[in-house]
Coordinates of C-alpha atoms in Angstrom, one line a residue:
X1 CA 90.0 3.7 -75.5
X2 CA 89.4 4.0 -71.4
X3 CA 86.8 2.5 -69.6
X4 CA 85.5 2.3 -66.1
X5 CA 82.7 1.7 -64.0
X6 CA 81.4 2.5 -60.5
X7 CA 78.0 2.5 -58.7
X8 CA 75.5 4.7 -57.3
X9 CA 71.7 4.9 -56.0
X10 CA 68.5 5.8 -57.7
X11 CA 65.8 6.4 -55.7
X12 CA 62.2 4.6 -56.5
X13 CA 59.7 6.6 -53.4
X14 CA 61.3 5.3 -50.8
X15 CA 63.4 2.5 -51.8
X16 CA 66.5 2.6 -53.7
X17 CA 68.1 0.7 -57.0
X18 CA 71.7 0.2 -57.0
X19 CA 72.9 1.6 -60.6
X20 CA 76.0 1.3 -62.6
X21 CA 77.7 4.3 -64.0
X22 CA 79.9 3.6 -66.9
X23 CA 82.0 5.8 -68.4
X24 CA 83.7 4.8 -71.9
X25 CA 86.1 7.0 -74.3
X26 CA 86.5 6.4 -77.7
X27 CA 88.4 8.6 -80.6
X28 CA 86.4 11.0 -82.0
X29 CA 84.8 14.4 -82.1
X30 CA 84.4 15.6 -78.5
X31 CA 81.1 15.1 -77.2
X32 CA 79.5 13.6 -73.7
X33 CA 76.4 11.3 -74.4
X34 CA 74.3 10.9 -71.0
X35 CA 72.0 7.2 -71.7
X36 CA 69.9 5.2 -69.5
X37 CA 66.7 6.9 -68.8
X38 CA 68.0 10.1 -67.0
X39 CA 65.4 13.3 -66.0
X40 CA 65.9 16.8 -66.7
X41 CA 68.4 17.4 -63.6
X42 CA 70.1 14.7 -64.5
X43 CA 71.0 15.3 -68.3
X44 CA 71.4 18.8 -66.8
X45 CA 74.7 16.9 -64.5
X46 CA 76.9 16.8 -67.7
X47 CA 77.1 20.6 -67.6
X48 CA 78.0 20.4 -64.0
X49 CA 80.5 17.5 -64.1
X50 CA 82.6 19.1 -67.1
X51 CA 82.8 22.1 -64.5
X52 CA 83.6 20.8 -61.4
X53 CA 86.1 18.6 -63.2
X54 CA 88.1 21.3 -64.8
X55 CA 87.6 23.7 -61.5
X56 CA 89.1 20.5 -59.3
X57 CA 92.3 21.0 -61.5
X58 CA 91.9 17.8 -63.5
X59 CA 91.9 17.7 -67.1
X60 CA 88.5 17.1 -68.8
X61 CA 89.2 14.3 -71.6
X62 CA 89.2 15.5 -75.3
X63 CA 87.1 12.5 -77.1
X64 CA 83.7 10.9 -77.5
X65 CA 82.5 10.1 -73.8
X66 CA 79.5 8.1 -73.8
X67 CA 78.1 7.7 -69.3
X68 CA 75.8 5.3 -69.1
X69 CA 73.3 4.2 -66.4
X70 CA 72.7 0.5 -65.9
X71 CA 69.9 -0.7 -65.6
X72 CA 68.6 1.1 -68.3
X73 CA 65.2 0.5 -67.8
X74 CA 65.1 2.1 -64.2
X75 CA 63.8 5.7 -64.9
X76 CA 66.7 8.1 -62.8
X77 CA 66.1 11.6 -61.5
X78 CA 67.7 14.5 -59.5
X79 CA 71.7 15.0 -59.0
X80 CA 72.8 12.6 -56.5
X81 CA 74.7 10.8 -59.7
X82 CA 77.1 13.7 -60.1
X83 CA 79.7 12.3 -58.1
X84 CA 79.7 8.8 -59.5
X85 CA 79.3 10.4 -63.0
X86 CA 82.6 12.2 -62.5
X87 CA 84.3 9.7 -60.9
X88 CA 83.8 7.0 -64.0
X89 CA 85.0 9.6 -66.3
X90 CA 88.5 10.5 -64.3
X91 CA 88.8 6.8 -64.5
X92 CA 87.9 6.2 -67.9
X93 CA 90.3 9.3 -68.6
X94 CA 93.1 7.1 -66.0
X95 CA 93.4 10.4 -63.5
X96 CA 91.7 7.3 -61.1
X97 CA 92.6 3.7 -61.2
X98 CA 89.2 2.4 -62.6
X99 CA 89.8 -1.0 -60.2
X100 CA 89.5 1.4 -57.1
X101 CA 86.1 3.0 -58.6
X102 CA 84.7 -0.6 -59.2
X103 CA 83.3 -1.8 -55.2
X104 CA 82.1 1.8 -54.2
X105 CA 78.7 3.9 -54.4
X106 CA 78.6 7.0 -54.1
X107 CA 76.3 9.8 -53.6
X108 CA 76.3 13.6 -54.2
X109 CA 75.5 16.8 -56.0
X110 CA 78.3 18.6 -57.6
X111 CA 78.8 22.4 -58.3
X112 CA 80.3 24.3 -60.4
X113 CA 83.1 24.8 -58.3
X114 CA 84.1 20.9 -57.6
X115 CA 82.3 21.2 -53.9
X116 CA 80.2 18.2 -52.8
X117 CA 76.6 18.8 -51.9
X118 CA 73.7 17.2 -50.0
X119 CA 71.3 15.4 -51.7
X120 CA 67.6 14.0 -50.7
X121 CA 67.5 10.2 -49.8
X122 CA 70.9 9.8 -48.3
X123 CA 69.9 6.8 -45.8
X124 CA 67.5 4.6 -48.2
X125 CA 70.1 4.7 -50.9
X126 CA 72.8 4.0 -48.7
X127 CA 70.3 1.4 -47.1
X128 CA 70.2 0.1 -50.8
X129 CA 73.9 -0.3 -51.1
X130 CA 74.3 -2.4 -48.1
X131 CA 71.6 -4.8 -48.9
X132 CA 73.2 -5.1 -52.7
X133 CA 76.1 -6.2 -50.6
X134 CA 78.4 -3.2 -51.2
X135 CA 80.8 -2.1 -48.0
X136 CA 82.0 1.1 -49.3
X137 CA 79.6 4.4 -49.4
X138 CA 81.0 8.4 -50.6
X139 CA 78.2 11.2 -49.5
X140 CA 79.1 14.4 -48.8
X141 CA 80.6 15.3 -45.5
X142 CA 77.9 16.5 -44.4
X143 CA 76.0 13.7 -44.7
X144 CA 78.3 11.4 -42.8
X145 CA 75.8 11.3 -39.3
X146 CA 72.6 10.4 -41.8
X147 CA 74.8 7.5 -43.8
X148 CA 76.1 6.2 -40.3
X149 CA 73.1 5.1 -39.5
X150 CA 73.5 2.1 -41.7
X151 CA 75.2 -0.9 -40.2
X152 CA 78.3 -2.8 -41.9
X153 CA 79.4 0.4 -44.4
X154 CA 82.3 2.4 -44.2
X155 CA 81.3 5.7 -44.6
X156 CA 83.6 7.8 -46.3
X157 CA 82.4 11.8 -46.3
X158 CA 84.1 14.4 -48.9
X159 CA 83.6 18.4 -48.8
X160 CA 85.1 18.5 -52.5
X161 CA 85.9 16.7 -55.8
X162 CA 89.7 17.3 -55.5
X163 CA 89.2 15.2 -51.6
X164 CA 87.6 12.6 -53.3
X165 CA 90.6 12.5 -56.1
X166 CA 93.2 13.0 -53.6
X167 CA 91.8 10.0 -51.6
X168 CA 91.2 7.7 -54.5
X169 CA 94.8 7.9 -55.7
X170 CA 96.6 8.5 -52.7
X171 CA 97.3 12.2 -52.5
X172 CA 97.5 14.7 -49.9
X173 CA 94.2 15.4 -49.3
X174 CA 93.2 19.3 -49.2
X175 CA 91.8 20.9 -46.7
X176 CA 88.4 22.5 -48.0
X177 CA 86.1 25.1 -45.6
X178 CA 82.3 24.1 -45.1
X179 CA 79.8 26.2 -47.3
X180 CA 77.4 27.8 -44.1
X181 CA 73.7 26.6 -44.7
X182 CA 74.4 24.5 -47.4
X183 CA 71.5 21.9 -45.8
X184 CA 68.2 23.2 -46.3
X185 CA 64.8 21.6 -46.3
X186 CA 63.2 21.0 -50.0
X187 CA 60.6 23.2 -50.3
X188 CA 58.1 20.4 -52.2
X189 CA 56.1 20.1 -49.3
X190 CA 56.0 23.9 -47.8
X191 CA 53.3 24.0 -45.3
X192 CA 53.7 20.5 -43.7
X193 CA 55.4 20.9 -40.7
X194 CA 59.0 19.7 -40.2
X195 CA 58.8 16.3 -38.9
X196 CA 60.0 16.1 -35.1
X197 CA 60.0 19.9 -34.4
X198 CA 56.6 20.8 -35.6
X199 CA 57.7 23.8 -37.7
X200 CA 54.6 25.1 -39.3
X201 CA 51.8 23.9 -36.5
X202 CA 53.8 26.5 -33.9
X203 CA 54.4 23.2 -32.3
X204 CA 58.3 23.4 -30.3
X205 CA 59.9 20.5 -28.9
X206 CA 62.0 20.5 -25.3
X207 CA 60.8 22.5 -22.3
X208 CA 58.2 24.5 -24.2
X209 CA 56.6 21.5 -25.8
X210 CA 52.8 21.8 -25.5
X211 CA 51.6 19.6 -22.8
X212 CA 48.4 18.8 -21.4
X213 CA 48.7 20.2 -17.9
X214 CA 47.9 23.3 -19.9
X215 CA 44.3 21.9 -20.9
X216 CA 42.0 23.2 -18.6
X217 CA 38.6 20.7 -18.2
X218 CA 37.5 18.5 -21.0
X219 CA 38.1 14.9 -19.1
X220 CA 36.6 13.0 -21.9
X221 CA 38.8 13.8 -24.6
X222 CA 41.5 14.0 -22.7
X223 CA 40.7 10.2 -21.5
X224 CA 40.2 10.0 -25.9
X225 CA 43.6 11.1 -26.2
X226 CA 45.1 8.6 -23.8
X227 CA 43.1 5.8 -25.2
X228 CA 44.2 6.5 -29.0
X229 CA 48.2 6.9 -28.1
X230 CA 47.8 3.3 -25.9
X231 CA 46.2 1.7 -28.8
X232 CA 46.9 4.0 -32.0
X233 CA 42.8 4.9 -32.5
X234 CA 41.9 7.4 -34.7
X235 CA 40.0 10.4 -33.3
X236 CA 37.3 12.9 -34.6
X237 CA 36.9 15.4 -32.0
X238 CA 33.6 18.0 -33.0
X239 CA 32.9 20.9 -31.7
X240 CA 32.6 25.0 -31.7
X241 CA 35.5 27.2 -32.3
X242 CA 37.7 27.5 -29.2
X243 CA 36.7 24.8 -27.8
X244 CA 40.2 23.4 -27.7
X245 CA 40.2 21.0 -30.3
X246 CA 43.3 21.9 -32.0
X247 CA 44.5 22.6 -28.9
X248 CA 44.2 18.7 -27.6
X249 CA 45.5 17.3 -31.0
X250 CA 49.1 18.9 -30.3
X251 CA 49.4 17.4 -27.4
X252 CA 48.7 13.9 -28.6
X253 CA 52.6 13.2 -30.0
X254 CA 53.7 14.2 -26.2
X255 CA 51.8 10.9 -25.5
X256 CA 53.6 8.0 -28.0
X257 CA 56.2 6.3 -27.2
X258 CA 59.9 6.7 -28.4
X259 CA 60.2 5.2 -31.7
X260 CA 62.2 1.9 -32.1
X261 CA 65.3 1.8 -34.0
X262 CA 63.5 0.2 -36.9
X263 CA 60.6 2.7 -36.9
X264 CA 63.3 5.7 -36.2
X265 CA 65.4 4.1 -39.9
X266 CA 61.6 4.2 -41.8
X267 CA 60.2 7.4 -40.8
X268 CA 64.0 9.2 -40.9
X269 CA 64.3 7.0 -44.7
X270 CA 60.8 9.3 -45.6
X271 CA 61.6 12.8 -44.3
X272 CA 65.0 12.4 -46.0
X273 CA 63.8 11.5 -49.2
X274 CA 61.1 14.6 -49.2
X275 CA 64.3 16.6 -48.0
X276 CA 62.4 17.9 -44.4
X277 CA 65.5 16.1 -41.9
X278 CA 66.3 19.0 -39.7
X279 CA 70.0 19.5 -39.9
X280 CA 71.9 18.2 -36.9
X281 CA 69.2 15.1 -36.8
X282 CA 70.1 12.3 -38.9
X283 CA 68.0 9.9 -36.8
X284 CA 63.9 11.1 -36.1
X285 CA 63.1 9.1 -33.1
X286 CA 60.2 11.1 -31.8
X287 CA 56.7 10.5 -34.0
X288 CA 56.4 13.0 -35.7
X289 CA 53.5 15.1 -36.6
X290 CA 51.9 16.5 -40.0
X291 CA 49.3 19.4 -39.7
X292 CA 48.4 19.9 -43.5
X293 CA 46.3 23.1 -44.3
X294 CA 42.9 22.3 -45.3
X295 CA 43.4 23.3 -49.2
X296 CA 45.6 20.6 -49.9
X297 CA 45.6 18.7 -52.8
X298 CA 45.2 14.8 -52.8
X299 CA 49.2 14.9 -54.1
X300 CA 50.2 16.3 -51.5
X301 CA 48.2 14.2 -49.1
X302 CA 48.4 11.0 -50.5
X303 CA 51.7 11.5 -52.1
X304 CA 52.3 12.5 -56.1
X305 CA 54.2 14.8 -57.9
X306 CA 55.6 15.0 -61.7
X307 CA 57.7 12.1 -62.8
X308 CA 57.8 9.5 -60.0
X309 CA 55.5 10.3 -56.9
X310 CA 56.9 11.4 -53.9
X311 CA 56.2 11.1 -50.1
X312 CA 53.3 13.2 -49.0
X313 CA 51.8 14.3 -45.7
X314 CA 50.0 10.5 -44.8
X315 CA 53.8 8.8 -45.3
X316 CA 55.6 11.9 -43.9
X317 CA 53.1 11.0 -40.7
X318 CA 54.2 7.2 -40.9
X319 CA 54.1 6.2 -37.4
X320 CA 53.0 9.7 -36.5
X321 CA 50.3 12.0 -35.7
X322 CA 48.5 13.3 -38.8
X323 CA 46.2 16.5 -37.8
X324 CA 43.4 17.2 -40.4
X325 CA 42.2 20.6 -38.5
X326 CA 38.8 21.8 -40.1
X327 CA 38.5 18.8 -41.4
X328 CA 35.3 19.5 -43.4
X329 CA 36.9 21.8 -45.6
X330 CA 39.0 19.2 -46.8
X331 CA 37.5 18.2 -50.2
X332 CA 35.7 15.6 -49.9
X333 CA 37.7 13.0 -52.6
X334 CA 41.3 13.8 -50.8
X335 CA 39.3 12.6 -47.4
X336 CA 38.2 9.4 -49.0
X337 CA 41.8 9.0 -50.3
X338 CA 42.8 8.5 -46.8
X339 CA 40.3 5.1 -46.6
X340 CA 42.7 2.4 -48.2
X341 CA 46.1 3.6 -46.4
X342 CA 43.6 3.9 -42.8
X343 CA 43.4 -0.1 -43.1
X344 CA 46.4 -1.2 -44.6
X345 CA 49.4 1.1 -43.2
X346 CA 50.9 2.0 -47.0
X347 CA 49.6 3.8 -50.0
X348 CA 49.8 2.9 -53.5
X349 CA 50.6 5.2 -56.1
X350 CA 50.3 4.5 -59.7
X351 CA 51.7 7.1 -62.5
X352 CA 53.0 7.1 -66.1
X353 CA 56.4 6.7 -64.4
X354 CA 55.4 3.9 -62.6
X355 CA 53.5 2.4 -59.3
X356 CA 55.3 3.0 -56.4
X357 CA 54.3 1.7 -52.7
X358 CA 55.0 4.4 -49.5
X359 CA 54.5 3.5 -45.7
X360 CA 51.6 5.7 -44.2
X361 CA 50.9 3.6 -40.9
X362 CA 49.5 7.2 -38.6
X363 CA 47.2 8.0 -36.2
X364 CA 44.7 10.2 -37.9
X365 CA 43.1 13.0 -35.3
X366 CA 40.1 14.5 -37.2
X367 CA 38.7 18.0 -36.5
X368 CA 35.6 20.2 -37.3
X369 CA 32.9 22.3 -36.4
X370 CA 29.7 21.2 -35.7
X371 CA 28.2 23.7 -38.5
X372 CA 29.6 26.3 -40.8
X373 CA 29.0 28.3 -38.7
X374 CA 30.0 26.9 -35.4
X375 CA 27.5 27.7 -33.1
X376 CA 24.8 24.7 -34.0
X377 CA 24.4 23.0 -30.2
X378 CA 26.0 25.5 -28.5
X379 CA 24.1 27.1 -25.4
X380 CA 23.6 30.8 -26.0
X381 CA 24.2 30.8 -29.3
X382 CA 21.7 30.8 -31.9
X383 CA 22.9 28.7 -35.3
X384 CA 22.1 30.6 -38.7
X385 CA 22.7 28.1 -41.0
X386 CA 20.1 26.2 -42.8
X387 CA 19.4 22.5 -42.3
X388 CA 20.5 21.9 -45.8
X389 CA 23.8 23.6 -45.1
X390 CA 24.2 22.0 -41.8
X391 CA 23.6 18.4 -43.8
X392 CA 25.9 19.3 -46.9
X393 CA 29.0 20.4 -44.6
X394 CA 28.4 17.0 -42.4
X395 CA 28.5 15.1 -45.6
X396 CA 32.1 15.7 -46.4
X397 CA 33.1 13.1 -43.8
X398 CA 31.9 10.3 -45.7
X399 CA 30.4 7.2 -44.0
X400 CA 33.1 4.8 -45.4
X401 CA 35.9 7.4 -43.7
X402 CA 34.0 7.6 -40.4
X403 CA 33.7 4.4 -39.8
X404 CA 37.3 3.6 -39.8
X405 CA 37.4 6.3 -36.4
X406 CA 37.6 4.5 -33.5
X407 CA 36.8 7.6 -31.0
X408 CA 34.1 10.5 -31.8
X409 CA 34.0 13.0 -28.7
X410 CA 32.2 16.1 -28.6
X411 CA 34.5 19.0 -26.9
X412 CA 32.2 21.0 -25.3
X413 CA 33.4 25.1 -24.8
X414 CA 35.1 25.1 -21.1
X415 CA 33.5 26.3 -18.5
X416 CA 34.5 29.8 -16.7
X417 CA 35.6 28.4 -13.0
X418 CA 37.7 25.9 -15.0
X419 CA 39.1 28.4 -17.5
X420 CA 40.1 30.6 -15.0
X421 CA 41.0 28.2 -11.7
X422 CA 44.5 28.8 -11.1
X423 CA 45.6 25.4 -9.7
X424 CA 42.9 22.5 -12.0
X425 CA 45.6 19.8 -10.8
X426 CA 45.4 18.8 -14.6
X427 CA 47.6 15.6 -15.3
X428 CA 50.5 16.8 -17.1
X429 CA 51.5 14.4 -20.5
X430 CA 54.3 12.8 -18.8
X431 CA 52.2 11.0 -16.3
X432 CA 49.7 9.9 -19.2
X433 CA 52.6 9.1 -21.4
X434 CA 53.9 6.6 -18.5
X435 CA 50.7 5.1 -18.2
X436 CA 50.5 4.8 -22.5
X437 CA 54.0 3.2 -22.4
X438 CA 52.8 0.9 -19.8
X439 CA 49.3 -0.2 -21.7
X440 CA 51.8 -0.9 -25.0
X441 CA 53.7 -3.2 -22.9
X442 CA 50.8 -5.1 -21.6
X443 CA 49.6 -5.5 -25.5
X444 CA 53.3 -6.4 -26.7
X445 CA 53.9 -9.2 -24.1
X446 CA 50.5 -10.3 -25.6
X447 CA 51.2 -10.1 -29.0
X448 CA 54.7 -11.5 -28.7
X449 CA 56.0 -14.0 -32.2
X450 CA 52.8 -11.8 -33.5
X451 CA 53.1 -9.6 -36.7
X452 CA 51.3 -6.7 -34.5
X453 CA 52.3 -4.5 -31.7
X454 CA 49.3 -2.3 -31.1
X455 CA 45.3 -3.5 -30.6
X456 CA 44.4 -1.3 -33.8
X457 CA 46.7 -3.7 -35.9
X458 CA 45.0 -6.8 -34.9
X459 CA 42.6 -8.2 -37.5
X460 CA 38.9 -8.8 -36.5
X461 CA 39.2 -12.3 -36.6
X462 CA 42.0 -13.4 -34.9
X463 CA 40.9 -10.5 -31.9
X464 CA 37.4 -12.6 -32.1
X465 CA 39.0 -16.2 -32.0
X466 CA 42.3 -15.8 -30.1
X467 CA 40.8 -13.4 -28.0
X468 CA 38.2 -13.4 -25.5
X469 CA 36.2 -10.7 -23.5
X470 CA 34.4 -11.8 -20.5
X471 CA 31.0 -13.3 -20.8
X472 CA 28.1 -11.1 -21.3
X473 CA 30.8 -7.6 -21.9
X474 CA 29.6 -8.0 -25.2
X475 CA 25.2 -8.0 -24.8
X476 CA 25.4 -4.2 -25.9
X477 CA 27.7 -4.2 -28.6
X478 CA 25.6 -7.1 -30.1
X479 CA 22.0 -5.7 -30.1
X480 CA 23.5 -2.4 -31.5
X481 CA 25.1 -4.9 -34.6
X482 CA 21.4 -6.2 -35.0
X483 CA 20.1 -2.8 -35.1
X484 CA 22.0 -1.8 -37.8
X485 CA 24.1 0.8 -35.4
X486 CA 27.4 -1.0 -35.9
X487 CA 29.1 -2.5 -38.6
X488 CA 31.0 -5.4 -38.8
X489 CA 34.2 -3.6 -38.8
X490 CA 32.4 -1.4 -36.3
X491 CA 32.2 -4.2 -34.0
X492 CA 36.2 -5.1 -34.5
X493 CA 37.5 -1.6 -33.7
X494 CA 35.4 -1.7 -30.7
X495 CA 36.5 -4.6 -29.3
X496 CA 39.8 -3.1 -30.2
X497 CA 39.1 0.1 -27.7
X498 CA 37.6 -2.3 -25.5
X499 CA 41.1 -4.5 -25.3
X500 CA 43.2 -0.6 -25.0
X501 CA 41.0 0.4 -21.9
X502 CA 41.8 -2.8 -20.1
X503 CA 45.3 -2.6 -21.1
X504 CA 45.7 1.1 -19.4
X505 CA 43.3 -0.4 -16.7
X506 CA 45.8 -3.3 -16.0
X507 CA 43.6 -6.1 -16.7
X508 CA 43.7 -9.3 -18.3
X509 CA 41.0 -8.8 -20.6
X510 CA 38.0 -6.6 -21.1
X511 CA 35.2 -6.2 -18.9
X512 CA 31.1 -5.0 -19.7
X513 CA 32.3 -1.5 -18.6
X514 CA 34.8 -1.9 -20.9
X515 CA 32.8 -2.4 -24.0
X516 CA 30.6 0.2 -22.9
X517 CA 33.4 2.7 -22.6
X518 CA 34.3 1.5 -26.2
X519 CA 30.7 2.1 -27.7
X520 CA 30.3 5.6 -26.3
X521 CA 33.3 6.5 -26.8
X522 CA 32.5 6.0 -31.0
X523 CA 29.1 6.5 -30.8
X524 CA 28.4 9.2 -28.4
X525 CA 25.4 7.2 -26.5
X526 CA 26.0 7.1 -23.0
X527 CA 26.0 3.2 -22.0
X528 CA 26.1 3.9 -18.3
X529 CA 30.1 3.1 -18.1
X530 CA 32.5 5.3 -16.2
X531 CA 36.0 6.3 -17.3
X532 CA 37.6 3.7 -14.6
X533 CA 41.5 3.0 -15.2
X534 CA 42.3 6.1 -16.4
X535 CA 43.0 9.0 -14.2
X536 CA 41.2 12.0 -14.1

């Protein structure tokens, strides 16, 4: 009878569960038993393992082999157990000293052939290890700048079964040729685009990266813009086709900051469990951005799937631009989805499989037309839709959802001598993006031994009590709360804007203007303020 054990990660969303796999060999009729709550793919490993054992040019033990996954009731999916799975039964079979298998995880797809492949999740399960305490990590070799990332784990990267043998029991170790393209995007979430390149939205990143130099007019939502990267606001922008709505809302990631090295670890810890890191980029640390079509489902949104849900385009945008373009075609219960993960920065998910919790902290830009049409407002146009239409297709951006958007701007169509001036002396992003970086500063220094970093993540109360406007910047605000025109929570995300603008503006707190600025610039009444502080 052999026995041996060794460890690998199952991944729960975006967290993973350290797992034991045991291998045991008993006399008996020749069978492999796979136990412990496995899925399809993974029950499907014992053909793969029997192959890629015999192909390394290891002999495949002729008894009852029982592989069992500890703890049982952790339900365990795709391939990433291969490796460990073969491992535990060379040891059990003594081709490996089962004491050397005992203090190391390990992480890969096998094929037929013995190679090592890449698997989704790399970082969070290796994440997982570390904080279980474990110092030794195997991924495949290509997977080596993704696992890296982790602190305090040696890293040891393997192109092939027969490496990982020859390693283990100290062999020569072969030399085995990289398989071209053998890292490719999971196509679960075709149609999002790749996060940090923009694949998909026609977005590119480098020189070419769209910037908004190449915006011609449309001061206020370019001051919107500005505003929601200093303070993370969400923006609706309305208005006809061509207007340049779109057009604004791809230049809005050209505006964040670099991500720290603890958001770069969570959204990089997403995109590789949903399989979308480009390859060469183990570490995302631009935002990124997420431009779903307007006929996605609430799954893919919100996050879902069969089995246990996975990441969809609200975590995929986690400390990120999310881009809802035609936004009132969206169906109207996937746009309410988006309410409870607006306030709270995560998204619950219960199914059969189990409730699983996902980050999905973005910056939402909304955009639509004013009509079905289009043309309803527009000078020289004449709207042929009915009233009733024009009502219905407003209604899909329920009060509840609206009222967690901080900005509303109209973008108006741009006007000939602006379109077609050769030299508009348009700011391009990197002098806004200074100016953001500056403003976020300003609030961190403010916010420092605080939970919160930006003015959209302060609560209402503390921003009331903590926090004070100067006396009288709020007499406007206050009659439009006894009117009925603001909410309560209205009131907070003004006060919110009104703290961003005096952040960009350099001042200690926030002035009448201010507030003013902050209540046009979500209601769309003019309050007689001016756009001082930022630069035309």
């Amino acid at each position: 009878m052999g026995f041996a054990r060794t460890c690998s990660v199952a991944l729960v969303g975006v967290e993973g569960v350290v797992v034991e796999v045991q291998a045991d060999l008993e006399p008996g009729v020749a069978a492999f038993t796979l136990v412990g709550l496995p899925d399809k793919s993974l029950t499907e490993s014992r053909d793969r393992v029997r192959a890629a054992v015999v192909n390394s040019g290891a002999a495949w033990p002729s008894k009852k082999l029982t592989v069992g996954l500890s703890p049982a009731s952790v339900p365990k999916s795709g391939s990433g157990f291969d490796l460990a799975v073969a491992a535990a039964v060379l040891g059990a079979a003594e081709r490996i000293d089962p004491r050397v298998l005992a203090e190391i995880v390990m992480i890969g797809e096998l094929g037929l052939d013995g190679r090592v492949r890449p698997v989704r999740g790399i970082l969070p399960a290796v994440l997982a290890a570390a904080d279980a305490g474990y110092e030794q990590v195997v991924v495949p070799d290509s997977a080596v700048p993704e696992a890296s990332l982790v602190p305090g784990v040696s890293v040891l990267g393997v192109r092939s079964l027969r490496q990982l043998i020859a390693v283990l029991t100290d062999e020569p170790v072969p030399d085995e040729e990289p398989v071209p393209g053998e890292i490719r995007p999971d196509p679960f979430l075709a149609g999002l685009a790749l996060p940090g390149m923009g694949l998909g939205t026609g977005m590119v990143t480098g020189e070419h990266a769209p910037d908004l130099a190449h915006v011609a007019g449309q001061q206020v939502a370019r001051a919107a813009l500005e505003v929601a990267a200093a303070g993370r606001h969400h923006v609706f922008f309305k208005g006809p086709p061509g207007a340049g709505k779109t057009m604004l809302a791809e230049r809005l990631p050209g505006l964040l900051p670099e991500l720290s090295r603890q958001e770069s670890l969570e959204v990089t810890a997403v995109h590789s469990v949903a399989g979308m890191l480009p390859p060469g980029h183990p570490l995302v640390d631009r935002p990124p951005y997420c431009s779903p079509h307007h006929s996605a489902t609430m799954a893919s949104l919100v996050g879902g799937g069969t089995g246990l849900p996975r990441p969809g385009a609200v975590s995929l945008a986690h400390h990120g631009v999310l881009f809802l373009d035609e936004a009132a075609e969206f169906h109207s219960s996937v746009l309410d989805a988006l309410r409870q993960p607006l306030e709270s920065g995560h998204v619950v998910i219960a199914r059969a499989a189990g409730i699983l919790r996902m980050p999905a902290r973005f910056l939402m830009v909304l955009a639509a037309n004013p009509c079905p049409c289009g043309r309803h407002g527009t000078a020289g146009d004449v709207c042929e839709c009915r009233p009733s239409s024009i009502k219905r297709y407003r209604a899909r951006l329920s009060g509840p959802l609206m009222d967690r958007v901080d900005l509303r701007v109209t973008v108006e169509p741009v006007a000939r001598q602006e379109l077609l001036r050769l030299h508009t002396g348009a700011e391009p992003s990197a002098a806004v993006a200074d100016r953001v970086r500056a403003a976020r500063e300003r609030a961190a220094r403010r916010f420092d031994g605080l939970p919160w970093r930006t003015n959209s993540e302060v609560p209402g109360h503390e921003l009331r009590t903590r926090w004070h406007v100067r006396p009288g910047a709020l007499v406007k605000a206050e009659l439009d709360l006894d009117r009925g025109l603001l909410t309560a929570r209205g009131l907070d995300r003004v006060l919110r804007v009104a703290w961003t603008l005096a952040d960009l503006a350099g001042r200690d707190r926030p002035s009448a203007n201010d507030v003013n600025l902050a209540l046009e610039l979500r209601t769309g009444v003019r309050r007689g303020a001016v756009l001082e502080g930022i630069a035309p």
